[in-house]
PDB file of C-alpha atoms and ligand atoms in Angstrom:
ATOM      1  CA  MET A  98       0.000   0.000   0.000  1.00  0.00           C
ATOM      2  CA  PRO A  99       1.454   3.409  -0.889  1.00  0.00           C
ATOM      3  CA  LEU A 100       2.181   5.693   2.064  1.00  0.00           C
ATOM      4  CA  PRO A 101      -0.054   8.759   2.484  1.00  0.00           C
ATOM      5  CA  ALA A 102       1.279  11.906   0.789  1.00  0.00           C
ATOM      6  CA  PHE A 103       2.084  13.600   4.118  1.00  0.00           C
ATOM      7  CA  VAL A 104       4.592  10.867   5.010  1.00  0.00           C
ATOM      8  CA  GLU A 105       8.156  11.756   4.020  1.00  0.00           C
ATOM      9  CA  VAL A 106      10.660   8.943   4.182  1.00  0.00           C
ATOM     10  CA  HIS A 107      14.263  10.179   4.203  1.00  0.00           C
ATOM     11  CA  PRO A 108      16.081   8.989   1.022  1.00  0.00           C
ATOM     12  CA  ALA A 109      18.654   6.934   2.976  1.00  0.00           C
ATOM     13  CA  VAL A 110      15.862   5.188   4.891  1.00  0.00           C
ATOM     14  CA  LYS A 111      13.826   4.575   1.744  1.00  0.00           C
ATOM     15  CA  GLU A 112      16.812   3.070  -0.033  1.00  0.00           C
ATOM     16  CA  ALA A 113      17.686   0.781   2.875  1.00  0.00           C
ATOM     17  CA  LEU A 114      14.095  -0.441   3.248  1.00  0.00           C
ATOM     18  CA  ALA A 115      13.776  -1.130  -0.482  1.00  0.00           C
ATOM     19  CA  ALA A 116      16.999  -3.155  -0.419  1.00  0.00           C
ATOM     20  CA  GLY A 117      16.031  -5.055   2.738  1.00  0.00           C
ATOM     21  CA  ARG A 118      18.901  -3.500   4.693  1.00  0.00           C
ATOM     22  CA  PRO A 119      18.622  -2.889   8.455  1.00  0.00           C
ATOM     23  CA  VAL A 120      16.821   0.229   9.707  1.00  0.00           C
ATOM     24  CA  VAL A 121      16.239   1.307  13.321  1.00  0.00           C
ATOM     25  CA  ALA A 122      13.414   3.681  14.249  1.00  0.00           C
ATOM     26  CA  LEU A 123      14.078   6.277  16.956  1.00  0.00           C
ATOM     27  CA  GLU A 124      11.466   8.263  18.875  1.00  0.00           C
ATOM     28  CA  SER A 125      11.422  12.028  19.293  1.00  0.00           C
ATOM     29  CA  THR A 126       9.505  12.719  22.516  1.00  0.00           C
ATOM     30  CA  ILE A 127      12.816  12.194  24.263  1.00  0.00           C
ATOM     31  CA  ILE A 128      14.073  15.120  22.173  1.00  0.00           C
ATOM     32  CA  THR A 129      11.065  17.432  22.636  1.00  0.00           C
ATOM     33  CA  HIS A 130       9.958  16.510  26.186  1.00  0.00           C
ATOM     34  CA  GLY A 131      12.412  14.034  27.672  1.00  0.00           C
ATOM     35  CA  MET A 132      15.521  16.087  28.337  1.00  0.00           C
ATOM     36  CA  PRO A 133      16.716  19.679  28.518  1.00  0.00           C
ATOM     37  CA  LYS A 134      18.378  21.684  25.737  1.00  0.00           C
ATOM     38  CA  PRO A 135      21.043  21.451  24.438  1.00  0.00           C
ATOM     39  CA  GLN A 136      21.649  17.872  25.656  1.00  0.00           C
ATOM     40  CA  ASN A 137      18.534  16.761  23.736  1.00  0.00           C
ATOM     41  CA  SER A 138      20.035  17.762  20.405  1.00  0.00           C
ATOM     42  CA  ILE A 139      23.475  16.346  21.181  1.00  0.00           C
ATOM     43  CA  MET A 140      21.892  13.074  22.335  1.00  0.00           C
ATOM     44  CA  ALA A 141      19.759  12.794  19.179  1.00  0.00           C
ATOM     45  CA  GLY A 142      22.800  13.134  16.911  1.00  0.00           C
ATOM     46  CA  GLU A 143      24.891  10.714  18.955  1.00  0.00           C
ATOM     47  CA  VAL A 144      22.179   8.055  19.015  1.00  0.00           C
ATOM     48  CA  GLU A 145      21.871   8.193  15.225  1.00  0.00           C
ATOM     49  CA  ALA A 146      25.649   7.870  14.968  1.00  0.00           C
ATOM     50  CA  VAL A 147      25.617   4.750  17.162  1.00  0.00           C
ATOM     51  CA  VAL A 148      23.064   3.081  14.875  1.00  0.00           C
ATOM     52  CA  ALA A 149      25.063   4.016  11.773  1.00  0.00           C
ATOM     53  CA  ALA A 150      28.345   2.794  13.300  1.00  0.00           C
ATOM     54  CA  GLU A 151      26.751  -0.650  13.771  1.00  0.00           C
ATOM     55  CA  GLY A 152      25.823  -0.760  10.086  1.00  0.00           C
ATOM     56  CA  ALA A 153      22.118   0.109  10.260  1.00  0.00           C
ATOM     57  CA  VAL A 154      20.264   3.217   9.070  1.00  0.00           C
ATOM     58  CA  PRO A 155      18.684   5.425  11.780  1.00  0.00           C
ATOM     59  CA  ALA A 156      15.181   6.782  11.205  1.00  0.00           C
ATOM     60  CA  THR A 157      14.140   9.366  13.782  1.00  0.00           C
ATOM     61  CA  ILE A 158      10.379   9.832  13.558  1.00  0.00           C
ATOM     62  CA  ALA A 159       8.607  13.150  14.195  1.00  0.00           C
ATOM     63  CA  VAL A 160       5.937  15.493  12.829  1.00  0.00           C
ATOM     64  CA  LEU A 161       7.294  18.766  11.430  1.00  0.00           C
ATOM     65  CA  GLY A 162       4.695  21.313  10.333  1.00  0.00           C
ATOM     66  CA  GLY A 163       2.250  18.513   9.543  1.00  0.00           C
ATOM     67  CA  ARG A 164       4.767  16.424   7.579  1.00  0.00           C
ATOM     68  CA  LEU A 165       5.221  12.991   9.105  1.00  0.00           C
ATOM     69  CA  LYS A 166       8.961  12.384   8.857  1.00  0.00           C
ATOM     70  CA  VAL A 167      10.582   8.960   8.841  1.00  0.00           C
ATOM     71  CA  GLY A 168      14.218   9.932   9.174  1.00  0.00           C
ATOM     72  CA  LEU A 169      15.322  13.522   9.772  1.00  0.00           C
ATOM     73  CA  SER A 170      18.065  15.575   8.167  1.00  0.00           C
ATOM     74  CA  GLU A 171      20.520  17.170  10.578  1.00  0.00           C
ATOM     75  CA  GLU A 172      18.789  20.543  10.106  1.00  0.00           C
ATOM     76  CA  GLU A 173      15.376  19.041  10.816  1.00  0.00           C
ATOM     77  CA  ARG A 174      16.703  17.331  13.934  1.00  0.00           C
ATOM     78  CA  GLU A 175      18.189  20.611  15.168  1.00  0.00           C
ATOM     79  CA  ALA A 176      14.956  22.473  14.439  1.00  0.00           C
ATOM     80  CA  LEU A 177      12.917  19.942  16.404  1.00  0.00           C
ATOM     81  CA  ALA A 178      15.339  20.052  19.345  1.00  0.00           C
ATOM     82  CA  SER A 179      15.102  23.835  19.619  1.00  0.00           C
ATOM     83  CA  GLU A 180      11.332  24.033  18.978  1.00  0.00           C
ATOM     84  CA  GLY A 181       9.603  25.866  21.825  1.00  0.00           C
ATOM     85  CA  ASP A 182       6.104  24.389  21.742  1.00  0.00           C
ATOM     86  CA  ALA A 183       6.302  20.965  20.183  1.00  0.00           C
ATOM     87  CA  MET A 184       3.379  18.669  20.957  1.00  0.00           C
ATOM     88  CA  LYS A 185       3.850  15.306  22.640  1.00  0.00           C
ATOM     89  CA  LEU A 186       2.243  12.922  20.179  1.00  0.00           C
ATOM     90  CA  SER A 187       0.849   9.520  21.026  1.00  0.00           C
ATOM     91  CA  ARG A 188      -1.802   7.357  19.278  1.00  0.00           C
ATOM     92  CA  ALA A 189      -4.550   9.806  20.246  1.00  0.00           C
ATOM     93  CA  ASP A 190      -3.000  12.890  18.677  1.00  0.00           C
ATOM     94  CA  LEU A 191      -0.555  11.816  15.953  1.00  0.00           C
ATOM     95  CA  ALA A 192      -3.102  12.403  13.195  1.00  0.00           C
ATOM     96  CA  PHE A 193      -4.217  15.685  14.823  1.00  0.00           C
ATOM     97  CA  ALA A 194      -0.704  17.097  14.440  1.00  0.00           C
ATOM     98  CA  VAL A 195      -0.643  16.096  10.772  1.00  0.00           C
ATOM     99  CA  ALA A 196      -4.130  17.433  10.032  1.00  0.00           C
ATOM    100  CA  GLU A 197      -3.460  20.711  11.848  1.00  0.00           C
ATOM    101  CA  LYS A 198       0.061  21.104  10.431  1.00  0.00           C
ATOM    102  CA  ARG A 199       1.666  21.109  13.847  1.00  0.00           C
ATOM    103  CA  THR A 200       5.106  20.014  15.071  1.00  0.00           C
ATOM    104  CA  GLY A 201       5.635  17.335  17.676  1.00  0.00           C
ATOM    105  CA  GLY A 202       7.739  14.560  19.080  1.00  0.00           C
ATOM    106  CA  THR A 203       6.385  11.016  18.820  1.00  0.00           C
ATOM    107  CA  THR A 204       6.128   8.828  21.928  1.00  0.00           C
ATOM    108  CA  VAL A 205       6.887   5.125  21.957  1.00  0.00           C
ATOM    109  CA  ALA A 206       3.286   4.402  20.903  1.00  0.00           C
ATOM    110  CA  ALA A 207       3.229   6.872  18.008  1.00  0.00           C
ATOM    111  CA  THR A 208       6.727   5.921  16.858  1.00  0.00           C
ATOM    112  CA  MET A 209       5.667   2.262  16.728  1.00  0.00           C
ATOM    113  CA  ILE A 210       2.650   3.145  14.577  1.00  0.00           C
ATOM    114  CA  VAL A 211       4.790   5.049  12.077  1.00  0.00           C
ATOM    115  CA  ALA A 212       7.603   2.485  12.079  1.00  0.00           C
ATOM    116  CA  ALA A 213       5.154  -0.323  11.259  1.00  0.00           C
ATOM    117  CA  LEU A 214       3.562   1.797   8.517  1.00  0.00           C
ATOM    118  CA  ALA A 215       6.980   2.378   6.929  1.00  0.00           C
ATOM    119  CA  GLY A 216       8.074  -1.259   7.265  1.00  0.00           C
ATOM    120  CA  ILE A 217      10.603  -0.760  10.102  1.00  0.00           C
ATOM    121  CA  ARG A 218      10.644  -3.653  12.555  1.00  0.00           C
ATOM    122  CA  VAL A 219      12.969  -2.451  15.342  1.00  0.00           C
ATOM    123  CA  PHE A 220      12.875   0.670  17.465  1.00  0.00           C
ATOM    124  CA  ALA A 221      15.179   1.985  20.207  1.00  0.00           C
ATOM    125  CA  THR A 222      14.140   4.268  23.062  1.00  0.00           C
ATOM    126  CA  GLY A 223      15.143   4.996  26.673  1.00  0.00           C
ATOM    127  CA  GLY A 224      12.290   3.678  28.758  1.00  0.00           C
ATOM    128  CA  ILE A 225       8.679   2.967  27.861  1.00  0.00           C
ATOM    129  CA  GLY A 226       5.642   4.501  29.494  1.00  0.00           C
ATOM    130  CA  GLY A 227       3.532   2.245  31.710  1.00  0.00           C
ATOM    131  CA  VAL A 228       1.330   2.116  34.778  1.00  0.00           C
ATOM    132  CA  HIS A 229       2.042   5.130  36.988  1.00  0.00           C
ATOM    133  CA  LYS A 230       2.355   4.853  40.739  1.00  0.00           C
ATOM    134  CA  GLY A 231      -1.082   5.610  42.183  1.00  0.00           C
ATOM    135  CA  ALA A 232      -2.810   4.489  38.954  1.00  0.00           C
ATOM    136  CA  GLU A 233      -5.577   2.938  41.070  1.00  0.00           C
ATOM    137  CA  GLU A 234      -6.588   6.569  41.770  1.00  0.00           C
ATOM    138  CA  SER A 235      -5.390   8.437  38.674  1.00  0.00           C
ATOM    139  CA  PHE A 236      -6.047   5.745  36.011  1.00  0.00           C
ATOM    140  CA  ASP A 237      -2.773   6.922  34.423  1.00  0.00           C
ATOM    141  CA  ILE A 238      -1.613   4.079  32.194  1.00  0.00           C
ATOM    142  CA  SER A 239       0.493   4.897  29.138  1.00  0.00           C
ATOM    143  CA  SER A 240      -0.890   4.013  25.737  1.00  0.00           C
ATOM    144  CA  ASP A 241       2.591   2.614  25.042  1.00  0.00           C
ATOM    145  CA  LEU A 242       1.346  -0.628  26.627  1.00  0.00           C
ATOM    146  CA  ASP A 243      -1.657  -0.967  24.304  1.00  0.00           C
ATOM    147  CA  GLU A 244       0.551  -0.194  21.332  1.00  0.00           C
ATOM    148  CA  LEU A 245       2.984  -2.931  22.276  1.00  0.00           C
ATOM    149  CA  ALA A 246       0.028  -5.315  22.285  1.00  0.00           C
ATOM    150  CA  ARG A 247      -1.145  -4.405  18.801  1.00  0.00           C
ATOM    151  CA  THR A 248       1.744  -3.177  16.613  1.00  0.00           C
ATOM    152  CA  PRO A 249       4.472  -5.542  15.361  1.00  0.00           C
ATOM    153  CA  VAL A 250       7.644  -3.680  16.295  1.00  0.00           C
ATOM    154  CA  ILE A 251      10.449  -4.789  18.622  1.00  0.00           C
ATOM    155  CA  VAL A 252      11.001  -2.019  21.181  1.00  0.00           C
ATOM    156  CA  VAL A 253      14.425  -1.931  22.829  1.00  0.00           C
ATOM    157  CA  SER A 254      14.319  -0.089  26.157  1.00  0.00           C
ATOM    158  CA  ALA A 255      16.073  -0.056  29.509  1.00  0.00           C
ATOM    159  CA  GLY A 256      12.844  -1.331  31.043  1.00  0.00           C
ATOM    160  CA  PRO A 257       9.879   0.651  32.301  1.00  0.00           C
ATOM    161  CA  LYS A 258      10.912   4.061  33.657  1.00  0.00           C
ATOM    162  CA  ALA A 259      11.528   3.683  37.382  1.00  0.00           C
ATOM    163  CA  ILE A 260       9.043   6.489  38.056  1.00  0.00           C
ATOM    164  CA  LEU A 261       6.377   3.880  37.207  1.00  0.00           C
ATOM    165  CA  ASP A 262       4.840   1.024  39.142  1.00  0.00           C
ATOM    166  CA  ILE A 263       6.946  -1.706  37.535  1.00  0.00           C
ATOM    167  CA  PRO A 264       5.047  -4.755  38.874  1.00  0.00           C
ATOM    168  CA  LYS A 265       1.708  -3.340  37.655  1.00  0.00           C
ATOM    169  CA  THR A 266       3.268  -2.443  34.293  1.00  0.00           C
ATOM    170  CA  LEU A 267       4.456  -6.041  33.894  1.00  0.00           C
ATOM    171  CA  GLU A 268       0.995  -7.359  34.842  1.00  0.00           C
ATOM    172  CA  VAL A 269      -0.652  -5.256  32.128  1.00  0.00           C
ATOM    173  CA  LEU A 270       1.909  -6.374  29.547  1.00  0.00           C
ATOM    174  CA  GLU A 271       1.276 -10.001  30.473  1.00  0.00           C
ATOM    175  CA  THR A 272      -2.489  -9.570  30.226  1.00  0.00           C
ATOM    176  CA  ARG A 273      -2.135  -7.988  26.791  1.00  0.00           C
ATOM    177  CA  GLY A 274       0.182 -10.761  25.567  1.00  0.00           C
ATOM    178  CA  VAL A 275       3.326  -8.686  25.207  1.00  0.00           C
ATOM    179  CA  PRO A 276       6.558 -10.628  25.656  1.00  0.00           C
ATOM    180  CA  VAL A 277       9.021  -8.894  27.986  1.00  0.00           C
ATOM    181  CA  VAL A 278      12.524 -10.151  27.285  1.00  0.00           C
ATOM    182  CA  GLY A 279      15.396  -9.426  29.640  1.00  0.00           C
ATOM    183  CA  PHE A 280      18.490  -9.061  27.480  1.00  0.00           C
ATOM    184  CA  GLY A 281      21.253 -10.988  29.230  1.00  0.00           C
ATOM    185  CA  THR A 282      19.474 -10.591  32.555  1.00  0.00           C
ATOM    186  CA  ASP A 283      17.026 -12.457  34.793  1.00  0.00           C
ATOM    187  CA  ASN A 284      15.635  -9.224  36.236  1.00  0.00           C
ATOM    188  CA  VAL A 285      13.645  -6.463  34.622  1.00  0.00           C
ATOM    189  CA  PRO A 286      15.955  -3.440  34.619  1.00  0.00           C
ATOM    190  CA  ALA A 287      14.482  -0.227  36.019  1.00  0.00           C
ATOM    191  CA  PHE A 288      15.796   2.392  33.597  1.00  0.00           C
ATOM    192  CA  TRP A 289      18.502   4.233  35.616  1.00  0.00           C
ATOM    193  CA  SER A 290      19.138   1.045  37.603  1.00  0.00           C
ATOM    194  CA  ARG A 291      20.228  -2.288  36.137  1.00  0.00           C
ATOM    195  CA  THR A 292      17.970  -4.362  38.358  1.00  0.00           C
ATOM    196  CA  SER A 293      14.565  -4.350  40.007  1.00  0.00           C
ATOM    197  CA  PRO A 294      12.918  -6.856  42.315  1.00  0.00           C
ATOM    198  CA  CYS A 295      10.885  -8.105  39.330  1.00  0.00           C
ATOM    199  CA  PRO A 296      12.038 -11.240  37.518  1.00  0.00           C
ATOM    200  CA  ALA A 297      12.189 -10.930  33.727  1.00  0.00           C
ATOM    201  CA  PRO A 298       9.338 -13.021  32.277  1.00  0.00           C
ATOM    202  CA  LEU A 299      11.664 -14.215  29.470  1.00  0.00           C
ATOM    203  CA  ARG A 300      15.392 -14.016  28.885  1.00  0.00           C
ATOM    204  CA  LEU A 301      17.467 -14.028  25.675  1.00  0.00           C
ATOM    205  CA  ASP A 302      21.172 -13.378  25.350  1.00  0.00           C
ATOM    206  CA  THR A 303      21.797 -12.542  21.688  1.00  0.00           C
ATOM    207  CA  PRO A 304      20.315 -10.224  19.036  1.00  0.00           C
ATOM    208  CA  GLU A 305      19.896 -13.265  16.771  1.00  0.00           C
ATOM    209  CA  ALA A 306      17.744 -15.033  19.370  1.00  0.00           C
ATOM    210  CA  ILE A 307      15.517 -11.961  19.666  1.00  0.00           C
ATOM    211  CA  ALA A 308      15.111 -11.816  15.877  1.00  0.00           C
ATOM    212  CA  ARG A 309      14.275 -15.523  15.772  1.00  0.00           C
ATOM    213  CA  PHE A 310      11.680 -15.147  18.533  1.00  0.00           C
ATOM    214  CA  GLN A 311       9.880 -12.290  16.774  1.00  0.00           C
ATOM    215  CA  GLU A 312       9.912 -14.162  13.439  1.00  0.00           C
ATOM    216  CA  THR A 313       8.464 -17.226  15.147  1.00  0.00           C
ATOM    217  CA  ARG A 314       5.682 -15.112  16.620  1.00  0.00           C
ATOM    218  CA  ALA A 315       4.921 -13.755  13.154  1.00  0.00           C
ATOM    219  CA  ALA A 316       4.887 -17.285  11.713  1.00  0.00           C
ATOM    220  CA  LEU A 317       2.235 -18.144  14.313  1.00  0.00           C
ATOM    221  CA  SER A 318       0.230 -15.043  13.319  1.00  0.00           C
ATOM    222  CA  ILE A 319       0.676 -13.678  16.830  1.00  0.00           C
ATOM    223  CA  SER A 320       0.349  -9.972  16.297  1.00  0.00           C
ATOM    224  CA  GLY A 321       1.905  -7.216  18.300  1.00  0.00           C
ATOM    225  CA  GLY A 322       5.257  -6.054  19.509  1.00  0.00           C
ATOM    226  CA  MET A 323       7.848  -7.185  21.967  1.00  0.00           C
ATOM    227  CA  LEU A 324       9.552  -5.330  24.771  1.00  0.00           C
ATOM    228  CA  VAL A 325      13.279  -5.926  25.092  1.00  0.00           C
ATOM    229  CA  ALA A 326      14.611  -4.750  28.455  1.00  0.00           C
ATOM    230  CA  ASN A 327      18.312  -4.003  28.167  1.00  0.00           C
ATOM    231  CA  PRO A 328      20.076  -2.996  31.398  1.00  0.00           C
ATOM    232  CA  ALA A 329      21.839   0.390  31.399  1.00  0.00           C
ATOM    233  CA  PRO A 330      25.650   0.196  31.058  1.00  0.00           C
ATOM    234  CA  ALA A 331      27.176  -0.706  34.449  1.00  0.00           C
ATOM    235  CA  GLU A 332      29.413   2.366  34.548  1.00  0.00           C
ATOM    236  CA  ALA A 333      26.422   4.684  34.053  1.00  0.00           C
ATOM    237  CA  GLU A 334      23.806   3.124  36.326  1.00  0.00           C
ATOM    238  CA  ILE A 335      22.386   4.720  39.457  1.00  0.00           C
ATOM    239  CA  PRO A 336      21.482   2.015  41.986  1.00  0.00           C
ATOM    240  CA  ALA A 337      17.771   1.675  42.729  1.00  0.00           C
ATOM    241  CA  ALA A 338      18.322   2.394  46.424  1.00  0.00           C
ATOM    242  CA  GLU A 339      19.712   5.829  45.548  1.00  0.00           C
ATOM    243  CA  MET A 340      16.904   6.646  43.133  1.00  0.00           C
ATOM    244  CA  GLU A 341      14.033   5.545  45.356  1.00  0.00           C
ATOM    245  CA  SER A 342      13.748   8.581  47.649  1.00  0.00           C
ATOM    246  CA  LEU A 343      14.331  11.037  44.787  1.00  0.00           C
ATOM    247  CA  ILE A 344      11.587   9.434  42.699  1.00  0.00           C
ATOM    248  CA  ALA A 345       9.223   9.540  45.691  1.00  0.00           C
ATOM    249  CA  ARG A 346      10.009  13.211  46.241  1.00  0.00           C
ATOM    250  CA  ALA A 347       9.442  14.080  42.562  1.00  0.00           C
ATOM    251  CA  GLN A 348       6.134  12.169  42.658  1.00  0.00           C
ATOM    252  CA  THR A 349       4.996  14.022  45.800  1.00  0.00           C
ATOM    253  CA  GLU A 350       5.842  17.334  44.131  1.00  0.00           C
ATOM    254  CA  ALA A 351       3.943  16.344  40.991  1.00  0.00           C
ATOM    255  CA  ASN A 352       0.870  15.460  43.051  1.00  0.00           C
ATOM    256  CA  ALA A 353       1.103  18.702  45.036  1.00  0.00           C
ATOM    257  CA  ALA A 354       1.426  20.735  41.821  1.00  0.00           C
ATOM    258  CA  GLY A 355      -1.625  18.968  40.346  1.00  0.00           C
ATOM    259  CA  ILE A 356       0.320  17.668  37.338  1.00  0.00           C
ATOM    260  CA  SER A 357      -1.755  15.189  35.332  1.00  0.00           C
ATOM    261  CA  GLY A 358      -2.120  13.512  31.958  1.00  0.00           C
ATOM    262  CA  LYS A 359       0.704  13.679  29.464  1.00  0.00           C
ATOM    263  CA  ALA A 360       2.571  16.288  31.518  1.00  0.00           C
ATOM    264  CA  VAL A 361       3.340  13.761  34.275  1.00  0.00           C
ATOM    265  CA  THR A 362       6.255  11.916  32.660  1.00  0.00           C
ATOM    266  CA  PRO A 363       8.115  15.049  31.414  1.00  0.00           C
ATOM    267  CA  TYR A 364       7.598  16.720  34.822  1.00  0.00           C
ATOM    268  CA  LEU A 365       8.990  13.766  36.776  1.00  0.00           C
ATOM    269  CA  LEU A 366      11.974  13.303  34.448  1.00  0.00           C
ATOM    270  CA  ASP A 367      12.831  16.988  34.681  1.00  0.00           C
ATOM    271  CA  ARG A 368      12.580  17.059  38.490  1.00  0.00           C
ATOM    272  CA  ILE A 369      14.767  13.969  38.752  1.00  0.00           C
ATOM    273  CA  VAL A 370      17.465  15.557  36.579  1.00  0.00           C
ATOM    274  CA  THR A 371      17.509  18.472  39.035  1.00  0.00           C
ATOM    275  CA  LEU A 372      17.350  16.292  42.162  1.00  0.00           C
ATOM    276  CA  THR A 373      20.275  14.148  40.944  1.00  0.00           C
ATOM    277  CA  GLY A 374      22.319  17.200  39.958  1.00  0.00           C
ATOM    278  CA  GLY A 375      22.265  16.102  36.329  1.00  0.00           C
ATOM    279  CA  ARG A 376      23.450  12.576  36.977  1.00  0.00           C
ATOM    280  CA  SER A 377      20.181  10.970  35.832  1.00  0.00           C
ATOM    281  CA  LEU A 378      20.506  12.809  32.516  1.00  0.00           C
ATOM    282  CA  ALA A 379      23.944  11.323  31.855  1.00  0.00           C
ATOM    283  CA  THR A 380      22.547   7.877  32.675  1.00  0.00           C
ATOM    284  CA  ASN A 381      19.553   8.468  30.418  1.00  0.00           C
ATOM    285  CA  ILE A 382      21.796   9.369  27.481  1.00  0.00           C
ATOM    286  CA  ALA A 383      24.122   6.407  28.079  1.00  0.00           C
ATOM    287  CA  LEU A 384      21.271   3.913  28.211  1.00  0.00           C
ATOM    288  CA  ILE A 385      19.608   5.243  25.059  1.00  0.00           C
ATOM    289  CA  LYS A 386      22.876   4.798  23.143  1.00  0.00           C
ATOM    290  CA  ASN A 387      23.232   1.309  24.589  1.00  0.00           C
ATOM    291  CA  ASN A 388      19.707   0.484  23.401  1.00  0.00           C
ATOM    292  CA  ALA A 389      20.389   1.940  19.949  1.00  0.00           C
ATOM    293  CA  ARG A 390      23.396  -0.369  19.601  1.00  0.00           C
ATOM    294  CA  LEU A 391      21.371  -3.462  20.507  1.00  0.00           C
ATOM    295  CA  ALA A 392      18.480  -2.400  18.260  1.00  0.00           C
ATOM    296  CA  ALA A 393      20.879  -2.059  15.318  1.00  0.00           C
ATOM    297  CA  ARG A 394      22.203  -5.561  15.955  1.00  0.00           C
ATOM    298  CA  ILE A 395      18.658  -6.959  16.098  1.00  0.00           C
ATOM    299  CA  ALA A 396      17.796  -5.155  12.839  1.00  0.00           C
ATOM    300  CA  ILE A 397      20.880  -6.690  11.231  1.00  0.00           C
ATOM    301  CA  ALA A 398      19.891 -10.160  12.480  1.00  0.00           C
ATOM    302  CA  LEU A 399      16.364  -9.672  11.090  1.00  0.00           C
ATOM    303  CA  SER A 400      17.651  -8.641   7.681  1.00  0.00           C
ATOM    304  CA  SER A 401      20.081 -11.537   7.176  1.00  0.00           C
TER     305      SER A 401
HETATM  306  N1  PSU B 631      11.829   7.401  27.808  1.00  0.00           N
HETATM  307  C1  PSU B 631      12.703   8.375  28.158  1.00  0.00           C
HETATM  308  N2  PSU B 631      12.271   9.661  28.127  1.00  0.00           N
HETATM  309  C2  PSU B 631      11.023   9.978  27.680  1.00  0.00           C
HETATM  310  C3  PSU B 631      10.129   8.951  27.293  1.00  0.00           C
HETATM  311  C4  PSU B 631      10.583   7.689  27.391  1.00  0.00           C
HETATM  312  O1  PSU B 631      13.841   8.082  28.496  1.00  0.00           O
HETATM  313  O2  PSU B 631      10.708  11.152  27.604  1.00  0.00           O
HETATM  314  C5  PSU B 631       8.779   9.271  26.716  1.00  0.00           C
HETATM  315  C6  PSU B 631       8.479   8.234  25.635  1.00  0.00           C
HETATM  316  O3  PSU B 631       8.206   8.902  24.445  1.00  0.00           O
HETATM  317  C7  PSU B 631       7.279   7.487  26.157  1.00  0.00           C
HETATM  318  C8  PSU B 631       6.584   8.589  26.893  1.00  0.00           C
HETATM  319  O4  PSU B 631       6.496   6.924  25.136  1.00  0.00           O
HETATM  320  O5  PSU B 631       7.660   9.226  27.576  1.00  0.00           O
HETATM  321  C9  PSU B 631       5.520   8.065  27.813  1.00  0.00           C
HETATM  322  O6  PSU B 631       4.676   9.108  28.156  1.00  0.00           O
HETATM  323  P1  PSU B 631       3.305   8.802  28.917  1.00  0.00           P
HETATM  324  O7  PSU B 631       3.739   8.248  30.240  1.00  0.00           O
HETATM  325  O8  PSU B 631       2.622  10.130  29.015  1.00  0.00           O
HETATM  326  O9  PSU B 631       2.541   7.807  28.074  1.00  0.00           O
HETATM  327 MN1   MN B 632      -0.027   9.001  31.105  1.00  0.00          MN
END
């Protein structure tokens, strides 16, 4: 099926997809809402370079003035990173931004939708959205989880963000039939920290094994994505015990300030950068690059 006219696939991405060469999708909410300037722009360029160094083609996905971009030029990436009022786009509002000619960063959910549309099977991010702490009151559950259940893309993350209720997030993923694969680990990593008290439901140790698993699911007509949980690099991690009180404090502040809806995740991430004196930001950048490397290797395994 031809892509809609408002979708612009970068020439390098188009060429790679046509030739069956490996492509890795990258999200852009981490650029527009996930970290401060100018680290966001530096991070975005470095992550693309990691994918390219592995031998895959990076495709950062975003909406720029209503054009749905699959792969950004350096100028476009810079423009997005310095944009003052970019929208945060998930399944509910991706099409709104296109129809209204707006600019926005795509979340995990929206990036998965666009990746699948373009024929990209692997996607690297930092951490996925999930069930927020206190969700029994707030009902705040990220649409990333529903997207994982329905859209056939492998998402490489450092686990659910530790600001979330990780056990509840894993329960929802299990209910919706989403495989959660610990990469080289028996525990679900918790974003800034390499471990959590939660056992990984499944474990695989090589990119090839992950590719084989996803292809076997497809052969069984089991639809939907897979969550790969790749622990942050050891030298960059912040132990869970150190993060715990800071996360609790940020959460208390968010509640007191009446933050709700899609503002919750950006607010918490920003407060935690401040509360850790910038250390969580360095960890965040290191783990995204680490995930980009693994995603490239999975894409290579899928294409050979
Ligand atoms: N991971 C990060 N930083 C982020 C996000 C993930 O390291 O900013 C973003 C992703 O785009 C994810 C979104 O899809 O946060 C989840 O937002 P919400 O909880 O509102 O669904
Ligand atoms: Mn939410």
